[in-house]
Tab-separated table of C-alpha atoms in Angstrom:
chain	number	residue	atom	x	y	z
Q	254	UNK	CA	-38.446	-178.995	-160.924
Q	255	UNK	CA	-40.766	-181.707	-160.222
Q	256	UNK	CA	-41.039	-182.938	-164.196
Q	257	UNK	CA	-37.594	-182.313	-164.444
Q	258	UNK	CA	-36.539	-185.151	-161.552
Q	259	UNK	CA	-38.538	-186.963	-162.452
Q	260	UNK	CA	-37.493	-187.375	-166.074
Q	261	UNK	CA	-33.813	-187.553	-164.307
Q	262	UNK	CA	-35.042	-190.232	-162.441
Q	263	UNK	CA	-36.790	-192.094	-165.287
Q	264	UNK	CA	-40.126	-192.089	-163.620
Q	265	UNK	CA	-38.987	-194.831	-161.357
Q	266	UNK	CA	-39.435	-192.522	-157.787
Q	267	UNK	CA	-42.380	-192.477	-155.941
Q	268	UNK	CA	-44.062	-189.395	-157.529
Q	269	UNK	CA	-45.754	-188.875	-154.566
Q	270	UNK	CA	-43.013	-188.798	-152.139
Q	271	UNK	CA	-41.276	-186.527	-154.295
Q	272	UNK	CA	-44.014	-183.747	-154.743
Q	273	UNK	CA	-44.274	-183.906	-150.558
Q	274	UNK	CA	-40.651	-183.178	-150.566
Q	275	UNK	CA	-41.416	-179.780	-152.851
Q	276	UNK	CA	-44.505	-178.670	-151.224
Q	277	UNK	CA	-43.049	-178.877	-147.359
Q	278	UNK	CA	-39.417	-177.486	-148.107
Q	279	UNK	CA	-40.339	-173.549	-147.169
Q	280	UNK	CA	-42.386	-174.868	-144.278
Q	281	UNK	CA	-38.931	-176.679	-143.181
Q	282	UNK	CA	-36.783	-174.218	-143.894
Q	283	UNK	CA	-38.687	-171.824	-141.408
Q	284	UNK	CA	-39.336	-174.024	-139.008
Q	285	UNK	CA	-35.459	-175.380	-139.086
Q	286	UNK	CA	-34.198	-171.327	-138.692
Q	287	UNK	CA	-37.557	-170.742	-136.165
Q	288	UNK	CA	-35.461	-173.312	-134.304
Q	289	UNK	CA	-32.236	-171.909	-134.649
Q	290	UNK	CA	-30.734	-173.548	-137.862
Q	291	UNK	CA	-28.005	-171.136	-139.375
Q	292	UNK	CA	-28.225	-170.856	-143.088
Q	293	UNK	CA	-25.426	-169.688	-145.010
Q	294	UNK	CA	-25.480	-170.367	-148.896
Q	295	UNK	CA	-22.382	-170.266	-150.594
Q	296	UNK	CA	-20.569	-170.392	-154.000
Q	297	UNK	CA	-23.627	-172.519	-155.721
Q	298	UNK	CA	-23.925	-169.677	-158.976
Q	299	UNK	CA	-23.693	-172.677	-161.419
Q	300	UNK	CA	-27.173	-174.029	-159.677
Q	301	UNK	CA	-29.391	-170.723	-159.434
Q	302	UNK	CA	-32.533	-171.825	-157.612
Q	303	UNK	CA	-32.127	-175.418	-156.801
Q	304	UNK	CA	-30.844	-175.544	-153.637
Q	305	UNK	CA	-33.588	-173.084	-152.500
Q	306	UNK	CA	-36.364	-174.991	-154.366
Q	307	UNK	CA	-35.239	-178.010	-151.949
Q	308	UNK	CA	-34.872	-176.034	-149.340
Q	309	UNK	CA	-31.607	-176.902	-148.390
Q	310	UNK	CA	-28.163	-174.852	-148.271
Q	311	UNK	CA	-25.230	-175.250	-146.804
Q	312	UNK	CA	-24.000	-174.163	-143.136
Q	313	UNK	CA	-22.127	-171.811	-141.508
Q	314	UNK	CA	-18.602	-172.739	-139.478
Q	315	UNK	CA	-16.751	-175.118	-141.433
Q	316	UNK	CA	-17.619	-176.356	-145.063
Q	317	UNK	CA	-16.496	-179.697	-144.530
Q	318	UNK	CA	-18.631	-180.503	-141.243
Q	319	UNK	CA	-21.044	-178.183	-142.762
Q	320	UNK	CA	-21.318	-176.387	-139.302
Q	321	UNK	CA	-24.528	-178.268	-138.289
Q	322	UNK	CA	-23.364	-179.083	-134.141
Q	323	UNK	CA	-24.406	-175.912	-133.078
Q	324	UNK	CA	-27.665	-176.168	-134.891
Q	325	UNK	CA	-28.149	-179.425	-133.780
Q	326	UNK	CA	-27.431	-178.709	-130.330
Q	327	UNK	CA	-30.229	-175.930	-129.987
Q	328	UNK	CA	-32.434	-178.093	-131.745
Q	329	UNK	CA	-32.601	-180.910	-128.957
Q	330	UNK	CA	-32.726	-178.621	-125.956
Q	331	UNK	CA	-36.070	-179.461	-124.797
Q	332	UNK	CA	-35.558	-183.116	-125.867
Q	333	UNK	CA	-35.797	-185.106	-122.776
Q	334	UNK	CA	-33.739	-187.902	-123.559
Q	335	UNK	CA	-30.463	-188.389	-125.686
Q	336	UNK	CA	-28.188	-191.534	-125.021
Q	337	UNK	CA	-24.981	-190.793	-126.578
Q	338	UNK	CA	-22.267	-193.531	-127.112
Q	339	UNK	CA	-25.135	-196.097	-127.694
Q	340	UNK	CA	-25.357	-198.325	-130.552
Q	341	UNK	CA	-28.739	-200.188	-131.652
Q	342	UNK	CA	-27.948	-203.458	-132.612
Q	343	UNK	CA	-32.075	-204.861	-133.087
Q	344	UNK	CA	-35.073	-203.411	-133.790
Q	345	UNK	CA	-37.825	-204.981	-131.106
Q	346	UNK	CA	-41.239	-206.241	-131.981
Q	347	UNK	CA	-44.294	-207.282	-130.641
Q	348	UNK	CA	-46.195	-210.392	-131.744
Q	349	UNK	CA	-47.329	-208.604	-135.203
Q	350	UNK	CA	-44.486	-207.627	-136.168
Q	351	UNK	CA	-44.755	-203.723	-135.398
Q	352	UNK	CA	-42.130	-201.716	-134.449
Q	353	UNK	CA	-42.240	-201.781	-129.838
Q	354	UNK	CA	-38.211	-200.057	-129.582
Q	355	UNK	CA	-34.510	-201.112	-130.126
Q	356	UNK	CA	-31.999	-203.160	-128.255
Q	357	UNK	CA	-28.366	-201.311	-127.990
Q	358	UNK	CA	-25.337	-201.465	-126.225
Q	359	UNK	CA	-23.759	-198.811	-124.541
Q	360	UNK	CA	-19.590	-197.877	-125.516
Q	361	UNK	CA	-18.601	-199.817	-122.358
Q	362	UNK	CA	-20.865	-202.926	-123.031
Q	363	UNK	CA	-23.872	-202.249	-120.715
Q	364	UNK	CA	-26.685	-203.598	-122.766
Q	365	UNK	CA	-29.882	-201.251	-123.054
Q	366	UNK	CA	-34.008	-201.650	-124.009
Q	367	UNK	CA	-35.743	-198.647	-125.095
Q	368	UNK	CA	-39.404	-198.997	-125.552
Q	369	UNK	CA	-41.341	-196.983	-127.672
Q	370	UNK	CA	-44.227	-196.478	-129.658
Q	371	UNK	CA	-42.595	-195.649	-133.047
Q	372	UNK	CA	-38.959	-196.001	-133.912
Q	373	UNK	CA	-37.870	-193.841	-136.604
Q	374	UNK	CA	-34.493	-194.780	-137.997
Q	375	UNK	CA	-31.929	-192.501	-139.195
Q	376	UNK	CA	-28.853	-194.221	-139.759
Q	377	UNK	CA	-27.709	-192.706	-143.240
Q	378	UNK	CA	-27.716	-195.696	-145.730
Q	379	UNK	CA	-24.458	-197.855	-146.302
Q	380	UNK	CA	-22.002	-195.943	-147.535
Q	381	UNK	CA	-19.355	-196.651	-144.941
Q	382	UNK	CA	-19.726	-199.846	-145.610
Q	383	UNK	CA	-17.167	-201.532	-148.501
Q	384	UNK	CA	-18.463	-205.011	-148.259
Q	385	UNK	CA	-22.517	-203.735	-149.377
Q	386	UNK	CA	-21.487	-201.256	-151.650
Q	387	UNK	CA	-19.772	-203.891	-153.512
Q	388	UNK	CA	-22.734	-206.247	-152.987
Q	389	UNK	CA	-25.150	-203.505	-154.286
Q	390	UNK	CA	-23.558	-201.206	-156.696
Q	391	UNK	CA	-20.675	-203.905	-157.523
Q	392	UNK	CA	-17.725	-201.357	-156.887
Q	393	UNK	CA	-16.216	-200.483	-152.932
Q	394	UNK	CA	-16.451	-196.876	-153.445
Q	395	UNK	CA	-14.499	-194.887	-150.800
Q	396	UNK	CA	-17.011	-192.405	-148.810
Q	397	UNK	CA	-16.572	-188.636	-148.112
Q	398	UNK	CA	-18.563	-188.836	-144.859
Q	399	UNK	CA	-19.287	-190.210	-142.195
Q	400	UNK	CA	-17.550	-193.398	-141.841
Q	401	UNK	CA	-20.314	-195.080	-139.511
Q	402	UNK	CA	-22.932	-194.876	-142.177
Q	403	UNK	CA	-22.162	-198.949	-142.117
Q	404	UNK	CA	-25.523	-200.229	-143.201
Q	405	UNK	CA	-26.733	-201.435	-140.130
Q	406	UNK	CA	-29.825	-199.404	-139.608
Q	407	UNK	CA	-30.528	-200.868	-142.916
Q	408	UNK	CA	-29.821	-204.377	-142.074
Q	409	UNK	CA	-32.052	-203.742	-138.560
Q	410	UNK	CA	-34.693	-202.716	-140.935
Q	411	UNK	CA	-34.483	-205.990	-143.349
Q	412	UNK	CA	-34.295	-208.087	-140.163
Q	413	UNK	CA	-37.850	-207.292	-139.082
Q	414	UNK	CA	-39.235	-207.523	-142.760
Q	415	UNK	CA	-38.852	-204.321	-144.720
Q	416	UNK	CA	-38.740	-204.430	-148.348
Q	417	UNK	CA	-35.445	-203.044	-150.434
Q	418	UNK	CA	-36.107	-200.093	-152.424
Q	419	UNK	CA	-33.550	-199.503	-154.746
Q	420	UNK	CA	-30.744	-200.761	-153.161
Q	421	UNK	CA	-27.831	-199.687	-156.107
Q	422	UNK	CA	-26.939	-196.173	-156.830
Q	423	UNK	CA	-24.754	-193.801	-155.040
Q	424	UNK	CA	-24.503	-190.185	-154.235
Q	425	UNK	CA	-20.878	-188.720	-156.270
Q	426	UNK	CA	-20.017	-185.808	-156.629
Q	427	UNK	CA	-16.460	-185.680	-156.045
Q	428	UNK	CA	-13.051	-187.031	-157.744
Q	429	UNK	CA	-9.668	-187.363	-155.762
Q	430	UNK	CA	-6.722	-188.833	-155.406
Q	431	UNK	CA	-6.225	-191.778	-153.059
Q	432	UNK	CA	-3.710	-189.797	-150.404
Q	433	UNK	CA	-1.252	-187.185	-151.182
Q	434	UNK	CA	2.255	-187.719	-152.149
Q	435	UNK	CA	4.323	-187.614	-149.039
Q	436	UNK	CA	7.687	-185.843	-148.499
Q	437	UNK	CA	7.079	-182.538	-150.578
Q	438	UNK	CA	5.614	-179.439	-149.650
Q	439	UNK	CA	2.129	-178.585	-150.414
Q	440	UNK	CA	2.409	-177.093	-153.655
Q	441	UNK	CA	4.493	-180.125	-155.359
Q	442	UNK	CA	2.540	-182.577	-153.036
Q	443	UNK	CA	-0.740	-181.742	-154.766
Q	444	UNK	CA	0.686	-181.883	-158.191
Q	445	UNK	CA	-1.184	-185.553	-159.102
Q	446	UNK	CA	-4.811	-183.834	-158.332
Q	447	UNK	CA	-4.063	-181.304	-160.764
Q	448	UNK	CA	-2.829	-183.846	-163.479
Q	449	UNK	CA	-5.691	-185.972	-162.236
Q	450	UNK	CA	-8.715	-183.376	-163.256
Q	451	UNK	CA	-6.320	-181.496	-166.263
Q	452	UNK	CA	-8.762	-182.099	-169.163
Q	453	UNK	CA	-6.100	-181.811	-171.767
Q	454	UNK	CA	-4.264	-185.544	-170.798
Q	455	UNK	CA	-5.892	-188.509	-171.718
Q	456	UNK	CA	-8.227	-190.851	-168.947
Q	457	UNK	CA	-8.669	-194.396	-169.089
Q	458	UNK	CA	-10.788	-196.760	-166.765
Q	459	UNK	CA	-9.221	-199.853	-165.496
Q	460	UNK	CA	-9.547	-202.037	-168.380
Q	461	UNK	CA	-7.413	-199.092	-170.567
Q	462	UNK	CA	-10.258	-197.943	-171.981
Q	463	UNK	CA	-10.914	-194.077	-172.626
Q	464	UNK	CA	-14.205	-193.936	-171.537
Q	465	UNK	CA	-15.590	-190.363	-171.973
Q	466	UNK	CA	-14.259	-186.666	-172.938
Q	467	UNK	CA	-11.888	-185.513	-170.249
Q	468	UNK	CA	-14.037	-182.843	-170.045
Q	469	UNK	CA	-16.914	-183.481	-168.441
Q	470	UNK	CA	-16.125	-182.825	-165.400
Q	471	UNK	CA	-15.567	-179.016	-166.407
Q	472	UNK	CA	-18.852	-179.324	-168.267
Q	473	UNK	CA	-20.754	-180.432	-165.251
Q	474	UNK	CA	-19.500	-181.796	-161.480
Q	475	UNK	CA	-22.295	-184.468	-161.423
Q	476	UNK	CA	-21.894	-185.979	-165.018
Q	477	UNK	CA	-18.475	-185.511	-164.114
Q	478	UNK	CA	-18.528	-187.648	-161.164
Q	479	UNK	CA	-20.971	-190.383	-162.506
Q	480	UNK	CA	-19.021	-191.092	-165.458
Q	481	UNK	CA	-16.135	-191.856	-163.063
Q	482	UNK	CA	-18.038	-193.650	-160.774
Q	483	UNK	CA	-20.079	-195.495	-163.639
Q	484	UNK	CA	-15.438	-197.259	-164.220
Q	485	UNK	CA	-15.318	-198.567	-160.648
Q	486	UNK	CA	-13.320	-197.737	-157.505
Q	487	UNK	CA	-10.629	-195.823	-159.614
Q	488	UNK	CA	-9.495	-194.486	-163.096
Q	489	UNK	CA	-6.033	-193.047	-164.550
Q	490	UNK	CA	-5.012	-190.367	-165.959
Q	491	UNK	CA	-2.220	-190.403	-167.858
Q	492	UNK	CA	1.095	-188.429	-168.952
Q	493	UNK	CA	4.350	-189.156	-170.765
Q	494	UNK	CA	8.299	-187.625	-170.285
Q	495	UNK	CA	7.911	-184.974	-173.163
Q	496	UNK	CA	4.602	-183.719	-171.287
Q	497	UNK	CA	5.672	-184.076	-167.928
Q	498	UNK	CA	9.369	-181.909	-168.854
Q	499	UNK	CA	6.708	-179.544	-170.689
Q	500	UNK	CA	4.636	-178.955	-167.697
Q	501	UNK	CA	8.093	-178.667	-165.617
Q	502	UNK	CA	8.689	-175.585	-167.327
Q	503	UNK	CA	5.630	-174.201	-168.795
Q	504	UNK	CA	3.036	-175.454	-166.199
Q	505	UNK	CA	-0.141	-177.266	-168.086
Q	506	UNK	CA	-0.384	-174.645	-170.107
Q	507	UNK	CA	2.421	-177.112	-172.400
Q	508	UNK	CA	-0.702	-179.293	-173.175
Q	509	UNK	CA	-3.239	-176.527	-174.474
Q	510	UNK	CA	-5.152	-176.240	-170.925
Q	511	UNK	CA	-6.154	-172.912	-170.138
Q	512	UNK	CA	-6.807	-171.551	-166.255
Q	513	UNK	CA	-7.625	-173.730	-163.848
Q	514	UNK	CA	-9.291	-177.299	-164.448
Q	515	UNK	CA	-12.419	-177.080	-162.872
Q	516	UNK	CA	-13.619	-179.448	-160.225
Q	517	UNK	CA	-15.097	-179.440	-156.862
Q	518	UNK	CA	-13.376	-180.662	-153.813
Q	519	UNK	CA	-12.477	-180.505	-150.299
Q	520	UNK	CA	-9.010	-182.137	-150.653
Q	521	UNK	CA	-7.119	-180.828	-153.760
Q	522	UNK	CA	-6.458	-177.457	-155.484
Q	523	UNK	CA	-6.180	-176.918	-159.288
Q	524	UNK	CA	-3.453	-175.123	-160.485
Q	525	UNK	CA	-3.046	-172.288	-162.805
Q	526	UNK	CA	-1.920	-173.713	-165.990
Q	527	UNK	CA	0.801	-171.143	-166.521
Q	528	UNK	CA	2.375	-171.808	-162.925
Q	529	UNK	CA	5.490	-174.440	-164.108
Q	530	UNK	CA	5.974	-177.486	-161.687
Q	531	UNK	CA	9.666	-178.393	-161.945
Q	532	UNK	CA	9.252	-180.966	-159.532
Q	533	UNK	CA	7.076	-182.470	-161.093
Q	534	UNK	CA	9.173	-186.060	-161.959
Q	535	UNK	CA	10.395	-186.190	-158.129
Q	536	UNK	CA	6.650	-186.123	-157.526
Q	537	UNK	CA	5.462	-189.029	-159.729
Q	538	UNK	CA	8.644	-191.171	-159.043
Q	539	UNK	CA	7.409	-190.973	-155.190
Q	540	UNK	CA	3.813	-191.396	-156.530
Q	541	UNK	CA	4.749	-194.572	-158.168
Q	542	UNK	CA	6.678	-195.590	-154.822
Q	543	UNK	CA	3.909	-194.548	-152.650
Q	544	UNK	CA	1.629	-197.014	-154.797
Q	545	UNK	CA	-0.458	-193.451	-155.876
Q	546	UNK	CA	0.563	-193.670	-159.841
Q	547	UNK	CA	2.234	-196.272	-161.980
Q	548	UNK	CA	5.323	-195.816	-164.141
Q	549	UNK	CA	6.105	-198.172	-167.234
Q	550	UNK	CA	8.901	-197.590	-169.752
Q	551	UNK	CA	6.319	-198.649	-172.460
Q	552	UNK	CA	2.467	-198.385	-172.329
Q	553	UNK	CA	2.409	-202.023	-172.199
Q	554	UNK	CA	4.479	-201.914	-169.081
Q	555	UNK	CA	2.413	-199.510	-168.162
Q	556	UNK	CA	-0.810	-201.401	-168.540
Q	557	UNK	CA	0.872	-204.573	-166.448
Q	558	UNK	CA	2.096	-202.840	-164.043
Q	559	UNK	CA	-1.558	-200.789	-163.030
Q	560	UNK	CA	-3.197	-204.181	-164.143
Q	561	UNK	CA	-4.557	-203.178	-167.510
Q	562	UNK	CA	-5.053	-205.317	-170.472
Q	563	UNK	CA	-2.193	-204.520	-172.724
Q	564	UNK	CA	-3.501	-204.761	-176.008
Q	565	UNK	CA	-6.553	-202.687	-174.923
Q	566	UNK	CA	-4.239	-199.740	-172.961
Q	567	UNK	CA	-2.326	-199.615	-176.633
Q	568	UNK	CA	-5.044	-199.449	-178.446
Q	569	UNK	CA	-6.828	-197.122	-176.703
Q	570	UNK	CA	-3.582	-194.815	-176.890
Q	571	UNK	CA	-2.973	-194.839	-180.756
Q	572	UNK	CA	-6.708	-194.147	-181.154
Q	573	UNK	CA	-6.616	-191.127	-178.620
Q	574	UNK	CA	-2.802	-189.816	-180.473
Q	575	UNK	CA	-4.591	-190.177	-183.822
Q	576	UNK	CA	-7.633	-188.289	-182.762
Q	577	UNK	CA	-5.136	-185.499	-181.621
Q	578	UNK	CA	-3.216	-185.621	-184.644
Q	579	UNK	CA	-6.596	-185.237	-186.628
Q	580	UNK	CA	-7.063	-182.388	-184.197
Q	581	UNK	CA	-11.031	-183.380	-184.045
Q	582	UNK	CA	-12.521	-185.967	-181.081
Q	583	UNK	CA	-14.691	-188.433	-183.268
Q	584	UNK	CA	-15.268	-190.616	-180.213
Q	585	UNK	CA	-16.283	-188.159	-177.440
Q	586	UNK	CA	-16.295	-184.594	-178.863
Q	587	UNK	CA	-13.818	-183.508	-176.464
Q	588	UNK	CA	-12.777	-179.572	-177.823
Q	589	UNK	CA	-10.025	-179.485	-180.277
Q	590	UNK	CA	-8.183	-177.574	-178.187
Q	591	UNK	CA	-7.232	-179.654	-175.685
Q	592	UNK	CA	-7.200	-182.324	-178.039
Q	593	UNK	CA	-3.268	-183.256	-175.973
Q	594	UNK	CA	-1.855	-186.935	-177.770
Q	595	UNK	CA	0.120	-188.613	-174.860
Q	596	UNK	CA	2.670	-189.823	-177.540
Q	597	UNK	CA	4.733	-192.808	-177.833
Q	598	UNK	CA	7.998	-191.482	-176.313
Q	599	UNK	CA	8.340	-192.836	-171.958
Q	600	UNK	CA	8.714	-193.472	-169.673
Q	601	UNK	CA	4.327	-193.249	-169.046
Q	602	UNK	CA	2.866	-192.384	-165.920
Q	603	UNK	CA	-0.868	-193.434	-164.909
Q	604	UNK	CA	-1.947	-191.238	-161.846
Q	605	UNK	CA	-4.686	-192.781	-159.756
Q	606	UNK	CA	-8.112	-190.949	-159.411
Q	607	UNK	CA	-10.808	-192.376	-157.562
Q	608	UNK	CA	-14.582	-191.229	-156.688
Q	609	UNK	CA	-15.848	-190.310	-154.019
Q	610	UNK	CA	-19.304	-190.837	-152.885
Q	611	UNK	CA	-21.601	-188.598	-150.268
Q	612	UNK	CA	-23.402	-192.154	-149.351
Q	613	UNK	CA	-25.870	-194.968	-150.943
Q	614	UNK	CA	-29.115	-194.496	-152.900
Q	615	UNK	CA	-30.835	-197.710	-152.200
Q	616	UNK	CA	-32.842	-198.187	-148.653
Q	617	UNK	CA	-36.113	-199.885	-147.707
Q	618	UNK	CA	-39.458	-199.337	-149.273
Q	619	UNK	CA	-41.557	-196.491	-147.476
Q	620	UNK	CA	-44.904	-194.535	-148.597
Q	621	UNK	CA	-44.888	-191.152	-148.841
Q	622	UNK	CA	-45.257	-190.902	-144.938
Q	623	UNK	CA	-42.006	-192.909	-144.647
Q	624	UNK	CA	-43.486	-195.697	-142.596
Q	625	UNK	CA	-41.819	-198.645	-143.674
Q	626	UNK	CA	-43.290	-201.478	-146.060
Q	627	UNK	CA	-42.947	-204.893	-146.177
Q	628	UNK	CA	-42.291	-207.372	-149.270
Q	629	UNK	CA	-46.426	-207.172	-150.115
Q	630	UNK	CA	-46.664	-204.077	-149.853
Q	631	UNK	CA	-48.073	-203.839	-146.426
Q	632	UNK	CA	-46.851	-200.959	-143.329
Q	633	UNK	CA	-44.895	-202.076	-140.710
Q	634	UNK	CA	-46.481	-200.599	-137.697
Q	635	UNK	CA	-44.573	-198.206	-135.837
Q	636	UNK	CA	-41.408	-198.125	-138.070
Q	637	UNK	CA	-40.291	-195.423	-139.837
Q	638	UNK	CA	-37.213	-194.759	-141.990
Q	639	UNK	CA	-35.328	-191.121	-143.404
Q	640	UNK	CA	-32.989	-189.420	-145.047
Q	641	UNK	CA	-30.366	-191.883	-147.204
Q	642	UNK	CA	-32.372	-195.280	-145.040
Q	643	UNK	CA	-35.494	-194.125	-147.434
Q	644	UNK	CA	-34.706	-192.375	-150.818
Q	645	UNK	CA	-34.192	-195.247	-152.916
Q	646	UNK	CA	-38.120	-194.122	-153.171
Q	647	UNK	CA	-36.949	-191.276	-154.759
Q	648	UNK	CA	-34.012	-192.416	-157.458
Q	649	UNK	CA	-34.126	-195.266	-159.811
Q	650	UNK	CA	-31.220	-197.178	-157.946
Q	651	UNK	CA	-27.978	-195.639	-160.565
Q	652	UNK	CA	-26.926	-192.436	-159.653
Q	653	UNK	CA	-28.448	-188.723	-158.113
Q	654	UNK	CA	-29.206	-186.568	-160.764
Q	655	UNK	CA	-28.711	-182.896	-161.678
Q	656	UNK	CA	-31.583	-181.502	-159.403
Q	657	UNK	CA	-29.143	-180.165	-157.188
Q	658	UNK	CA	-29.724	-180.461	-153.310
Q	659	UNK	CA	-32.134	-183.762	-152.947
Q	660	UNK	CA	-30.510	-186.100	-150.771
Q	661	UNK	CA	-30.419	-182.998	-147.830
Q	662	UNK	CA	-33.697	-181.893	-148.454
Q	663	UNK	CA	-34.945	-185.272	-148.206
Q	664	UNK	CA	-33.362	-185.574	-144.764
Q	665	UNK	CA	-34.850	-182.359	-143.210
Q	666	UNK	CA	-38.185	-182.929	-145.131
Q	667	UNK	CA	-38.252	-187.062	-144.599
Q	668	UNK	CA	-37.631	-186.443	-140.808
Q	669	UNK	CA	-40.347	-184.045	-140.045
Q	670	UNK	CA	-42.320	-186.424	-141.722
Q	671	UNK	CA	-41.600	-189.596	-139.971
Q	672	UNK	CA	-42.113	-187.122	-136.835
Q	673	UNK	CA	-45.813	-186.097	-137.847
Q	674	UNK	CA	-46.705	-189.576	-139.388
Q	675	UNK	CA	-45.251	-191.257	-136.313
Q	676	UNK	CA	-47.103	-188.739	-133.529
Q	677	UNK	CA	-50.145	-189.130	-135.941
Q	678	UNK	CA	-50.127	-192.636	-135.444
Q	679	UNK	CA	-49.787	-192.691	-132.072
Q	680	UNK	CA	-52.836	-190.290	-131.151
C-alpha cells in the first residue's frame, strides 16, 4: 500500500509522514473503539482491504453525517473545557513567533483569549470556501460537507508564518446535478441524474469538448470523478428528441445501456434502464426553465445558449456520431456497445453535471509530527496542524488517488499525533 501511494502520488508526499500514517492506524483504530468509536463498514466490496489498511470505515446512524456525534460526544467526556459557538479569528504569539493560544469571538460578540502551550488546529482545509478554491485549484467547486471548512484556520496559520504545502488539489469523489427539477414527483424529478451518469449519451466539458469515455465513472468512482473535476465547476451531458421519445418508452435501455449506470452518491438514484420515463420532455423543458439543462433547436444553439464555442460543440458531435456509426471509439475506447450517436435531428438538450468535492488537498507544510514549518524550513513552536489543514504533505497538490480511505485516516492518525508531539513538547 505504501509503494502503491506513493507511485499515485508521484513521490511528491512526505514518505515519512505517510509510512507513520500505516504503522499507527491499528493502534488508532483500538484506541478510537477503546474510547467508544462505533465502527460499522459498509458496501466498500469494490475496495477489499483499503479502508482497513487506513484504518478508517465508515459510521453507524446516518451515512451522510457518518454518525460520528455520539462518538464524539463520549470521546470528550473527561475533557475539561469545550467552548462551543466560538470562532478563532488569530492565532497568538509570543516574541519568537511560537504558537502562546488564539483570539475568538463568541456567537454573540463577546471577544475571548485562550492561552495555551500548543495550539493544534483542525479546521478542515478550504473547501467551503469558493473564492480559494478558485485561487488554488482555478475552478469554485461546490463542497459535499461541511460548509464552514472556509479556509480560515488556514489563513490563521499563513498569518503567523507557515509555509503552503500543496495548496491545489481536491478531494472528488462524487458527480451531481446542481438541484433537482422542481414540480414533479420523485421518480420524474430525478430523471436528469440518471441521464447525467447514463454512459451510453455523449459528455462534453464546457468548451464542447468530449473529454473522456463516458464510462469511467462505471470503470472506477475516483477516475470517474477526477476526470470531471479535471473540466471545471460543471460538464453536460447530452441527448436529442429521437433519444429522449426512445427513453420515454423504452427507458435507457433505447440507447444500448444495460442495468443501472453506476455511480456513487448521496443525492440521486440510477434507474433501471428498462423502466420507460414518459415524462421525460416535461422534465427537461422545466430543467431548461429552472436554469438545470439547456435546450437549442440546433447544436449550435445549443452551444450559445450553455456558452459553448459553436464550432467546437459541432465538431465534437459529428466526430462522436461518426465514431458510433463506425461502431468502434478511436478516441477514448469507450465499449462498442454503448457506442449511442446523439444525431443531428432536435431539438438538443445539455443536462448540467457538476462535481462535487469532500474538501481541499493543499494546507501548510508540517513534519511528520505535524508541527508546523515555516518558509525555511524551520518549526513553529507550539503549532500544530491535522487532518485536510496538513495533507498537502501527503498528495502532490492534483487530486486523491485510488488508495481508498486517506484523507480520514489522516485525520484520526494526524490528530493523535499533533496530541503526542504537542504533550511531548510540552514535558
Amino acid at each position: 500500500v505504501f509503494k502503491k501511494f506513493m507511485e499515485l502520488s508521484h513521490w511528491y508526499g512526505k514518505a515519512g509522514a505517510f509510512r507513520r500514517l500505516l504503522t499507527m492506524s491499528g493502534e488508532t483504530a483500538d484506541w478510537l473503539a477503546a474510547k467508544g468509536f462505533v465502527w460499522n463498514q459498509f458496501g466498500l466490496s469494490s475496495m477489499p482491504g483499503e479502508f482497513g489498511v487506513t484504518g478508517v470505515s465508515y459510521l453507524d446512524d446516518s451515512v451522510a453525517t457518518m454518525g460520528v456525534y455520539d462518538s464524539f460526544q463520549s470521546m470528550v467526556k473527561d475533557v475539561d473545557t469545550i467552548l462551543t459557538e466560538t470562532t478563532a479569528t488569530q492565532i497568538l504569539t509570543d516574541s519568537e513567533g511560537n504558537a502562546v493560544g488564539v483570539a475568538a469571538l463568541k456567537d454573540d460578540g463577546t471577544p475571548v483569549t485562550v492561552n495555551a502551550k500548543a495550539v493544534i488546529v483542525s479546521t478542515g482545509g478550504f473547501g467551503g470556501n469558493k473564492d480559494m478554491l478558485e485561487q488554488y485549484t482555478g475552478s469554485r467547486y461546490v463542497l459535499f460537507g461541511v460548509q464552514q471548512n472556509d479556509g480560515s484556520g488556514f489563513e490563521m496559520m499563513k498569518a503567523v508564518g507557515a509555509a503552503e504545502r500543496n495548496p491545489g488539489g481536491t478531494s472528488c469523489h462524487l458527480v451531481c446535478v446542481p438541484a433537482f427539477v422542481t414540480g414533479f414527483d420523485e421518480f420524474d424529478a430525478n430523471i436528469p441524474f440518471d441521464l447525467l451518469i447514463t454512459p451510453t449519451l455523449l459528455q462534453v466539458n464546457q468548451r464542447g469538448e468530449r473529454f473522456s469515455s463516458e464510462t469511467v465513472g462505471e470503470d472506477s468512482m475516483l477516475m470517474g470523478a477526477n476526470y470531471h473535476a479535471a473540466q471545471g465547476e460543471y460538464y453536460y451531458t447530452l441527448i436529442s428528441k429521437p433519444l429522449m421519445d426512445g427513453i420515454a418508452e423504452q427507458g435507457t435501455a433505447y440507447t444500448g445501456m444495460v442495468g443501472k449506470p453506476l455511480t456513487f452518491s448521496f443525492k440521486g438514484q440510477a434507474i433501471q434502464a428498462d423502466v420507460p420515463m414518459p415524462n421525460i420532455e416535461a422534465v427537461l423543458e422545466a430543467a431548461v426553465e429552472q436554469g438545470l439543462a439547456y435546450k437549442g433547436e440546433t447544436i449550435a444553439e445549443l452551444a450559445q445558449n450553455a456558452g459553448m464555442d459553436a464550432s467546437t460543440l459541432e465538431a465534437n458531435v459529428a466526430r462522436y456520431n461518426e465514431l458510433c456509426a463506425g461502431g468502434v471509439d478511436l478516441d477514448f475506447n469507450k465499449k462498442s456497445e454503448y457506442m449511442c450517436a446523439l444525431g443531428e435531428t432536435g431539438p438538443f438538450y445539455a443536462i448540467v453535471g457538476q462535481p462535487e468535492i469532500y474538501g481541499s488537498l493543499g494546507s501548510v507544510d508540517t513534519d511528520a509530527n505535524t508541527q508546523v514549518l515555516r518558509e525555511d524550513g524551520t518549526p513553529i513552536g507550539g503549532l500544530y496542524a491535522t487532518g485536510l489543514e496538513s495533507i498537502g504533505i501527503l498528495f502532490d497538490g492534483v487530486a486523491y488517488t485510488e488508495v481508498g480511505g486517506v484523507a480520514l485516516g489522516w485525520a484520526f492518525n494526524s490528530g493523535r499525533i499533533a496530541a503526542q508531539s504537542a504533550v511531548s513538547a510540552i514535558q
